[in-house]
Coordinates of C-alpha atoms in Angstrom, one line a residue:
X1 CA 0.0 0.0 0.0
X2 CA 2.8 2.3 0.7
X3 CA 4.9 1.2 -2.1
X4 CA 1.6 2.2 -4.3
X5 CA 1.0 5.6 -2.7
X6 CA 4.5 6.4 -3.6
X7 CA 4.4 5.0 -6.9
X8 CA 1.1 7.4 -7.1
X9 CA 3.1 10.6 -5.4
X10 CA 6.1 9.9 -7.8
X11 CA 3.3 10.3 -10.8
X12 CA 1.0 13.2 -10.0
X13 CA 3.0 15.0 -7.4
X14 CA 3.2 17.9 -9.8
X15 CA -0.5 17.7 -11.0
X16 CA -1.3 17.2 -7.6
X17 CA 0.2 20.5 -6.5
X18 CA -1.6 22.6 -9.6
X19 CA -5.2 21.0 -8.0
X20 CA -4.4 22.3 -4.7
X21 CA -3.2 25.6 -5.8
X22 CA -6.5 25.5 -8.2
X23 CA -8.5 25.1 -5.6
X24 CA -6.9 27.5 -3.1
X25 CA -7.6 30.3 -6.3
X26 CA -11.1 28.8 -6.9
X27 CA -12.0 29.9 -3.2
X28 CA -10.2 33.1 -3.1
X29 CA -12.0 34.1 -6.3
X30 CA -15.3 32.6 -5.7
X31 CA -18.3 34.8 -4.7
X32 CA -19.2 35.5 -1.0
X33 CA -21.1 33.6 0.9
X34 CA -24.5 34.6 1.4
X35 CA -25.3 36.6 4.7
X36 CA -26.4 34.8 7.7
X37 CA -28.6 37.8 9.2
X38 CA -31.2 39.8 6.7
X39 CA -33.4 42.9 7.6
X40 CA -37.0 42.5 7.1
X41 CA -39.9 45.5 7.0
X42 CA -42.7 44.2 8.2
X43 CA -45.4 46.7 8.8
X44 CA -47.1 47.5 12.1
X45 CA -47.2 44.4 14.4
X46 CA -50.6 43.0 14.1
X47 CA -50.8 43.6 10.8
X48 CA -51.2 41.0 7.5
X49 CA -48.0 42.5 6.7
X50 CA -46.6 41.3 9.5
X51 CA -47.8 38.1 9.6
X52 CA -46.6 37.3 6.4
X53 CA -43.3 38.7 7.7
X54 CA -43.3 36.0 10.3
X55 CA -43.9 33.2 8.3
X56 CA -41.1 34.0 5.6
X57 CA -39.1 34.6 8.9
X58 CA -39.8 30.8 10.6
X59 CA -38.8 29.6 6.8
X60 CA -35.7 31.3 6.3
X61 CA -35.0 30.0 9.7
X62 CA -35.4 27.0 8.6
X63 CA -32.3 27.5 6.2
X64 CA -29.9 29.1 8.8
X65 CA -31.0 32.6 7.9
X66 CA -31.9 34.7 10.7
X67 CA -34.8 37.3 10.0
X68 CA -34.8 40.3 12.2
X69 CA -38.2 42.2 11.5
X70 CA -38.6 45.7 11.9
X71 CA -41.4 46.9 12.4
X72 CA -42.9 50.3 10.4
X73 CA -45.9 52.4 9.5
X74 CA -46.6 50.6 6.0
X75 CA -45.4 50.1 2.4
X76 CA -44.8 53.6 2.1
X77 CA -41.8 53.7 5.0
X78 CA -40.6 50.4 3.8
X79 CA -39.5 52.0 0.2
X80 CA -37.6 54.3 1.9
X81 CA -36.0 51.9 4.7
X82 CA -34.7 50.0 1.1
X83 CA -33.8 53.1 -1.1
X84 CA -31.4 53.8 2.4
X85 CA -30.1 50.6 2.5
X86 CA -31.9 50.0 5.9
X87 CA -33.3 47.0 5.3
X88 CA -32.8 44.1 2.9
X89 CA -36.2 43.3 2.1
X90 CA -39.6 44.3 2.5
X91 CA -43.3 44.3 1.8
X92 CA -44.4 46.8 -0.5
X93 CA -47.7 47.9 -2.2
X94 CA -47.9 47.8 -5.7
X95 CA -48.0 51.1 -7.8
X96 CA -45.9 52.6 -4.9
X97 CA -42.7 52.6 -6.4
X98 CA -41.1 56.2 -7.5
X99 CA -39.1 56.2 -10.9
X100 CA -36.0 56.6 -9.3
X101 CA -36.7 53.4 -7.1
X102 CA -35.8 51.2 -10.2
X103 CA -32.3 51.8 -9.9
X104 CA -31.6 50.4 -6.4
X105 CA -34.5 47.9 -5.7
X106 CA -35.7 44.5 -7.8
X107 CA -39.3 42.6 -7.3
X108 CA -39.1 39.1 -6.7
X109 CA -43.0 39.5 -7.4
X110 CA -46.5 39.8 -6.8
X111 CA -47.7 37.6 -3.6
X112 CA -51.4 38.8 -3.2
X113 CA -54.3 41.2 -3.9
X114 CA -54.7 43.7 -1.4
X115 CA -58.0 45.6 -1.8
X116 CA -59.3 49.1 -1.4
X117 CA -62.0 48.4 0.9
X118 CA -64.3 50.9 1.5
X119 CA -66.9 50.7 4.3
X120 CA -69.4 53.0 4.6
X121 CA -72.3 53.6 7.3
X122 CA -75.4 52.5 5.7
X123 CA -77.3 55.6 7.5
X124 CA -74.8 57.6 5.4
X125 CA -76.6 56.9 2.0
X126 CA -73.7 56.1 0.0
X127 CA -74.2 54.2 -3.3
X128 CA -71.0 54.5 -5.4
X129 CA -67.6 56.0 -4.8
X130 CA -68.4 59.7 -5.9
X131 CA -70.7 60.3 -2.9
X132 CA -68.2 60.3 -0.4
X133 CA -66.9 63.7 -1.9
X134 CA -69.4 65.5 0.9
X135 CA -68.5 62.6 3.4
X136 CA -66.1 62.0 6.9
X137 CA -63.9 59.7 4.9
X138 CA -61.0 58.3 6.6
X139 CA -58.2 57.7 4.0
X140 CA -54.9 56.8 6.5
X141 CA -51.9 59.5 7.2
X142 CA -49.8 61.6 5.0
X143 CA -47.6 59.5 3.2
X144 CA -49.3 56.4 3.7
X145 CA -50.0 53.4 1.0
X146 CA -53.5 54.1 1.7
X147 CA -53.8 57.2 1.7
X148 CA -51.9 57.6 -1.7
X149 CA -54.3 54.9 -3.4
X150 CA -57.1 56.9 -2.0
X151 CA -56.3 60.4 -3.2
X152 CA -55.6 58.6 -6.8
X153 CA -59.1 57.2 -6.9
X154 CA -60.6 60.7 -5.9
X155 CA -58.7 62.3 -8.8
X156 CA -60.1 59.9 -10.8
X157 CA -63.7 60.9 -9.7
X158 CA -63.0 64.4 -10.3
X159 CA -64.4 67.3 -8.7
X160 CA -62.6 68.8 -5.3
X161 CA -62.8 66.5 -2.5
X162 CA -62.5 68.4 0.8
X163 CA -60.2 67.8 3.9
X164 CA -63.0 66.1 6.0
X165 CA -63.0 63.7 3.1
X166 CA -59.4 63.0 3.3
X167 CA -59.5 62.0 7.3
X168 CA -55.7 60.6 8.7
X169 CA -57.2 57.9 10.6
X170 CA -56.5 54.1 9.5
X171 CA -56.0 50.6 10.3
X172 CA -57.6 49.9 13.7
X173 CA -58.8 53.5 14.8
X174 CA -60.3 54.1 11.7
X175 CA -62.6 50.6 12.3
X176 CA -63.2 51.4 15.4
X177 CA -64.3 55.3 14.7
X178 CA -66.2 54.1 12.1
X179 CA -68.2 51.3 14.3
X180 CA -68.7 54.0 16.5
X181 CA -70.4 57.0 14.1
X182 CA -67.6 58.9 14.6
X183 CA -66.8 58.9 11.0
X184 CA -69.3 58.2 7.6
X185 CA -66.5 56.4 6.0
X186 CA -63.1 54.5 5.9
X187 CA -60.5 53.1 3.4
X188 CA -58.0 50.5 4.0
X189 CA -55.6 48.9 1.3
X190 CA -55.1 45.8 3.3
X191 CA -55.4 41.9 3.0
X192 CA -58.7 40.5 3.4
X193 CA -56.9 38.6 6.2
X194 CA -56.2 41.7 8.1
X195 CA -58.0 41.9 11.2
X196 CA -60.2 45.5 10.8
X197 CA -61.4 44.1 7.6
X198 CA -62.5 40.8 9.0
X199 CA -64.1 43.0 12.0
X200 CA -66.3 45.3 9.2
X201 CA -67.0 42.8 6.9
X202 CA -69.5 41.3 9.9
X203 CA -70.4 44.5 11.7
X204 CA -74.1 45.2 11.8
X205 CA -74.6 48.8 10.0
X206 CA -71.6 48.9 8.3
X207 CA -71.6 48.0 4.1
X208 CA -68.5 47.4 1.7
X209 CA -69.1 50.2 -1.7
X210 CA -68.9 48.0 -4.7
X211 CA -66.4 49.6 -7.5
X212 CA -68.9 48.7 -10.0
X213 CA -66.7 50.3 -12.9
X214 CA -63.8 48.1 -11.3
X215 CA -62.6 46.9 -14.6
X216 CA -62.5 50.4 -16.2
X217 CA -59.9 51.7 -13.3
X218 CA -57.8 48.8 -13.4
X219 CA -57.4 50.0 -17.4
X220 CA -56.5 53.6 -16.2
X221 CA -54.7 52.8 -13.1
X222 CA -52.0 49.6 -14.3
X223 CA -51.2 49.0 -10.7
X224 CA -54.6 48.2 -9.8
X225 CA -56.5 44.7 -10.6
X226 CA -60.3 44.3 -10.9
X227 CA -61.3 41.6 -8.6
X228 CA -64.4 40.2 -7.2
X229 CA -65.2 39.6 -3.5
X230 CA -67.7 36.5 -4.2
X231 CA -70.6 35.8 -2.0
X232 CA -70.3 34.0 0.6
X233 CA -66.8 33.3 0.6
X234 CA -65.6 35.4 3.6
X235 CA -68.5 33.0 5.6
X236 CA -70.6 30.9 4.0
X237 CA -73.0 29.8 7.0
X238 CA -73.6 33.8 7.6
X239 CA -73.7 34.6 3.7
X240 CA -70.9 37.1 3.9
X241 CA -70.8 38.8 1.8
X242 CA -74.5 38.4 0.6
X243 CA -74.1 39.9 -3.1
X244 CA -70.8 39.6 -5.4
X245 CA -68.4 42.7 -4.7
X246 CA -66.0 44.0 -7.6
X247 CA -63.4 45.7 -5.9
X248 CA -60.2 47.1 -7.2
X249 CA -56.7 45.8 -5.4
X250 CA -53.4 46.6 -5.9
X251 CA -50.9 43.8 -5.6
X252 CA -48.3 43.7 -2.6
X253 CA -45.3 42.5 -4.0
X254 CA -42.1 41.2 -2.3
X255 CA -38.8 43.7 -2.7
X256 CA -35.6 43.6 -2.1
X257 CA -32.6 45.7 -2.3
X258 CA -30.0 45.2 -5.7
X259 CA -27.0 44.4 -3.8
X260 CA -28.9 41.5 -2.1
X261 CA -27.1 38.0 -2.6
X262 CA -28.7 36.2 -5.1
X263 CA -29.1 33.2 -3.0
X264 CA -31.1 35.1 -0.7
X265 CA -33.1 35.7 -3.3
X266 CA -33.7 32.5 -4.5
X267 CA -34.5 31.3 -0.7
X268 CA -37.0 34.1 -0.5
X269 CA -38.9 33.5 -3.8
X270 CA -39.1 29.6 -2.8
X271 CA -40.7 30.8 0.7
X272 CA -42.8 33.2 -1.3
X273 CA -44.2 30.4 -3.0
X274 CA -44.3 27.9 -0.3
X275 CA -46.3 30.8 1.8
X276 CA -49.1 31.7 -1.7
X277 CA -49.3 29.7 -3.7
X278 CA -52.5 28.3 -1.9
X279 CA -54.1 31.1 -2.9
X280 CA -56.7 33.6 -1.1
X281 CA -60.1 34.5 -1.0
X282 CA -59.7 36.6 -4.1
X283 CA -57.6 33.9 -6.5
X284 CA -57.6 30.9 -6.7
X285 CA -54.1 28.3 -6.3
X286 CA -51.4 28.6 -8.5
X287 CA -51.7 32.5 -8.9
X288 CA -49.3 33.8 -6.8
X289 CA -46.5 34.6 -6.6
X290 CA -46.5 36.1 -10.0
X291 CA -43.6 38.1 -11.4
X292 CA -46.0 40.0 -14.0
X293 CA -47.3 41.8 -11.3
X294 CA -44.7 44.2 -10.4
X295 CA -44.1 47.9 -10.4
X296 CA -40.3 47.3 -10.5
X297 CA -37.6 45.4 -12.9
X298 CA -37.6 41.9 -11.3
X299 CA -34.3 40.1 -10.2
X300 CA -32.4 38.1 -12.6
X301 CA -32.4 35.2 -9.8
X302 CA -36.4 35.3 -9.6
X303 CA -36.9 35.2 -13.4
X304 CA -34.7 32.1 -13.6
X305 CA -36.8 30.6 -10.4
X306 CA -39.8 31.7 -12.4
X307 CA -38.9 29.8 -15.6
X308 CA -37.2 26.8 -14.3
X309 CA -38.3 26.5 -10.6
X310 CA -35.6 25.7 -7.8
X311 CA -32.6 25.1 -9.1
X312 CA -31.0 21.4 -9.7
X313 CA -28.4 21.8 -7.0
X314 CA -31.3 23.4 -4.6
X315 CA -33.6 20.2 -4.8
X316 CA -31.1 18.0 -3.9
X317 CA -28.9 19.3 -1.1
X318 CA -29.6 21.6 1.9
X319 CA -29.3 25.2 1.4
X320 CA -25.6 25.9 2.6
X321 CA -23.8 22.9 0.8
X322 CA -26.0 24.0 -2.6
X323 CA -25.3 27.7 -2.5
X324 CA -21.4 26.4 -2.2
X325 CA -21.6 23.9 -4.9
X326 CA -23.5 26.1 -7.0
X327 CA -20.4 28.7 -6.2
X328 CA -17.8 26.8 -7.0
X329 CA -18.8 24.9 -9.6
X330 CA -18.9 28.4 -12.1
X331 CA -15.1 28.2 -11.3
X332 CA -14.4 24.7 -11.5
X333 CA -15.3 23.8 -14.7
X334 CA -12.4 26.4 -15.8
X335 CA -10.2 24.1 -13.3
X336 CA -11.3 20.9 -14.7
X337 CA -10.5 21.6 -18.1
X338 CA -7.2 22.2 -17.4
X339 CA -6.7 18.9 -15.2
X340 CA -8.1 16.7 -17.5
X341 CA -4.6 17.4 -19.9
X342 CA -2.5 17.3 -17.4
X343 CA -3.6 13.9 -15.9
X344 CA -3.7 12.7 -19.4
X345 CA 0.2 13.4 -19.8
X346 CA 1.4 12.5 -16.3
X347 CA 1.7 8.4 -17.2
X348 CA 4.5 9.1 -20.4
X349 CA 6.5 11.7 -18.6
X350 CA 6.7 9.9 -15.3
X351 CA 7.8 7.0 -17.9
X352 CA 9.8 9.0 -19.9
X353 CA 11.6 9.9 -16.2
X354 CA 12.0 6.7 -14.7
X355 CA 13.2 4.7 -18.0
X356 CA 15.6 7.7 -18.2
X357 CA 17.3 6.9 -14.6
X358 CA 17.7 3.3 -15.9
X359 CA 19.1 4.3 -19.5
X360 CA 21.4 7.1 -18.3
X361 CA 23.3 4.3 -16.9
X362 CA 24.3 2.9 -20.6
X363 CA 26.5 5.5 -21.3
X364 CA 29.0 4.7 -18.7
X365 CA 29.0 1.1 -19.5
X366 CA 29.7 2.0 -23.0
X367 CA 32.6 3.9 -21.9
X368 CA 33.6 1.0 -19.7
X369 CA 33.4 -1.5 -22.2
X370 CA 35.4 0.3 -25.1
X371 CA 38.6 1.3 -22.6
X372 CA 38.1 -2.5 -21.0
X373 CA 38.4 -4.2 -24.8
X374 CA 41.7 -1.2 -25.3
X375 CA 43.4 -2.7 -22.8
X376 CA 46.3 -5.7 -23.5
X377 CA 46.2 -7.6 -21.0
X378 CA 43.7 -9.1 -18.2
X379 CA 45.8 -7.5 -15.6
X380 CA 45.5 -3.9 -16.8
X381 CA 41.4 -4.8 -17.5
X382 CA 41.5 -5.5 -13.5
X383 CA 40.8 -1.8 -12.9
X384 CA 37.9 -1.6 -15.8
X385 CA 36.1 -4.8 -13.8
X386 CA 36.2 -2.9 -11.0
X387 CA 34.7 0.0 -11.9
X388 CA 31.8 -2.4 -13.3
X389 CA 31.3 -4.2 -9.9
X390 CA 31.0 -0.8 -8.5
X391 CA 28.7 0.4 -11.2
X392 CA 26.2 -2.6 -10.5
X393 CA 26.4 -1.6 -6.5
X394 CA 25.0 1.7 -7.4
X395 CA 22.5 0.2 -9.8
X396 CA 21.4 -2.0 -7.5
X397 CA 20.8 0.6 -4.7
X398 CA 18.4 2.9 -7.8
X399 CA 14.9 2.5 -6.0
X400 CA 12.2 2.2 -9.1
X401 CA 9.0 1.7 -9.2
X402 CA 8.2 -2.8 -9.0
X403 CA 6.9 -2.4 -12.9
X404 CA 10.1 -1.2 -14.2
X405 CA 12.3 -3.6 -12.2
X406 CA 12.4 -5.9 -15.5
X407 CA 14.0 -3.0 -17.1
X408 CA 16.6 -2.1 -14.2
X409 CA 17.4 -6.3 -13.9
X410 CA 17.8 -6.1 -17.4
X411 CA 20.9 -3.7 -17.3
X412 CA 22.5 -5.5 -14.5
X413 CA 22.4 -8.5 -16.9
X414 CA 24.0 -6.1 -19.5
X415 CA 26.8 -4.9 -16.6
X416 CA 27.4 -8.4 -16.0
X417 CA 27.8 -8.9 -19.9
X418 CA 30.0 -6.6 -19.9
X419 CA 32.3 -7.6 -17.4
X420 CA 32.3 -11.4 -18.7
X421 CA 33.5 -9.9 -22.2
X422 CA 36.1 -7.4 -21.0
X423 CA 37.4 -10.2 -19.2
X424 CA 37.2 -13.0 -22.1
X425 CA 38.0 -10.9 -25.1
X426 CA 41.1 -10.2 -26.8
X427 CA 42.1 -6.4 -26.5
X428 CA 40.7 -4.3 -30.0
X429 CA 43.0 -0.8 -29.6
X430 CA 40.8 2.1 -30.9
X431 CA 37.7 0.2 -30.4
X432 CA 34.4 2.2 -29.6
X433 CA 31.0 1.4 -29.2

């Protein structure tokens, strides 16, 4: 076994030493790992944003990828968290995104509808969207998803809409104000899972205003989507709702910063699908996520997910051991190609090399033989035999490798030839050989 391994080192030692060094460049050059800690903007705790936060967080968790969640006020705060390089990744209403946000941040997609709701006090006599002009409307803060969806759906009723009809309260005050009398109206862009709209949507005296030209303002508004709240399907037993709603939604979408490791891309856009793909009470399975419903360029990473699903590497080995693989393998191809020569040569050389230490030999017994033969007389040749015993000492101490020891016994035959015939022969003055 030893013998072998050194027959093997005496072989590839060289090639050996290029593989290492190879693979010493290979990781130097190879691209960084993928972080172990992400930022995630989550909305206001309580919130479907949040939830949804949570669930890609005990996933990525999963995977060795800690999630911290921050909490803020909505999609609108978790652009900016990204455009400052805050956070890594957030979720963000579509239709939200400013021009200049296409530069720094990609979509991985669109992950759900998220509808304007608006509920109105049925003792406030409101029939279609236009009426809450003269209204209390409550349309969220300044700078708010909701609110800017809101104010874009006034403009596109025309007319001036007065202050009282642009109220700041949302989310949970805004249900409860509402419940109360305290306002005639109140708009949320939320989930239908989020809790205020589940609260409404079975409150006695309180309605949700069809959009009955839905269609028409998801033509003239590109980020929104005409949908259909179905009856029944928020509770069937209680008929909730009790008539078909069409509603318009924008979609929330998953984003991410550009400089986020593609990996971590990848590991999101699988959660994403893992977490909606079941679909909602507004689309059915297999919707979502969808990367045509985006306000930004989508990654390069979650179009290739799109087309071709996870990739070969990521459905076979666990996240860390693929994302290394998957690393190395752009620079090991490079590395292969050149090893695959370089094996191929290693047998003749080391050949070439051994069968050389044995031959190099011939050249002195040459010379022995020819001044041996010169000589005239058996004493004087004494000298020349001597040499030769002393030659095959040395020969026999050459360490080769057991497959050429026919060829190294094969000159020590020829020594011993040579020693018999310098001996035995009469002497030939000026012979060479």
């Amino acid at each position: 076994m030893v013998t072998a391994v050194k027959d093997f080192l005496k072989v590839y030692w060289p090639f050996v030493l290029v593989a290492l060094l190879g693979v010493f460049v290979t990781l130097m050059l190879m691209d960084p790992a993928p972080p172990k800690h992400i930022k995630f903007a989550a909305g206001a705790q309580g919130g479907a944003y949040y939830a949804f936060a949570e669930r890609y967080q005990r996933l990525l968790d999963e995977q060795g990828i800690e999630v911290e969640l921050v909490q803020t006020a909505g999609s609108v705060e978790n652009l900016r968290l990204l455009d400052e390089g805050q956070v890594d990744v957030a979720l963000v209403q579509g239709g939200l995104a400013k021009p200049g946000d296409a530069a720094m941040l990609r979509s991985l997609g669109g992950l759900f509808h998220e509808p304007f709701w608006v509920f109105v006090r049925e003792e406030a006599g409101v029939t279609s969207f236009g009426d809450l002009r003269s209204k209390r409307f409550a349309i969220g803060p300044l700078g708010s998803g909701t609110r800017i969806l809101g104010v874009e759906l006034q403009d596109e009723f025309d007319g001036t809409w007065p202050e009282a009809s642009r109220n700041t309260l949302s989310g949970t005050p805004a249900a409860d104000a509402l419940i109360a009398g305290q306002i005639d109206a109140a708009g949320f862009a939320a989930s239908p899972d989020a809790p205020y709209v589940q609260t409404l949507l079975r409150a006695p005296g309180i309605s949700l205003l069809s959009f009955e030209r839905s269609e028409a303002l998801s033509r003239r508004q590109p980020a929104l989507a005409a949908v259909t709240l179905l009856r029944g399907v928020v509770d069937i037993g209680a008929d909730i709702p009790a008539r078909d709603v069409p509603l318009v939604a924008p979609v929330a979408q998953l984003v991410v910063a550009k400089s986020l490791h593609p990996a971590i891309e990848a590991l999101l856009v699988d959660s994403a699908n893992a977490i909606h793909q079941d679909g909602s009470i507004l689309a059915p399975a297999g919707v979502f996520p969808d990367p045509n419903w985006t306000d930004l360029p989508v990654s390069r990473q979650a179009e290739r997910y799109y087309e071709n699903g996870p990739s070969f590497l990521r459905r076979y080995f666990s996240f860390d051991v693929a994302n290394f693989l998957d690393r190395a393998w752009i620079l090991a191809i490079p590395l292969l190609t050149l090893m695959f020569p370089l094996v191929r040569v290693a047998p003749p050389i080391y050949r070439w090399r051994v069968r050389r230490k044995i031959y190099i030999w011939y050249k002195d017994l040459r010379d022995l033989e020819a001044r041996g033969r010169a000589m005239p007389s058996k004493e004087e040749r004494v000298e020349i035999t001597d040499a030769l015993e002393d030659l095959q000492v040395e020969i026999g101490e050459m360490d080769v490798p057991l497959s050429y020891t026919d060829d190294l016994y094969r000159l020590r035959n020829h020594v011993e030839f040579v020693k018999h015939l310098v001996m035995n022969t009469r002497p030939t003055p000026g012979l060479g050989i």
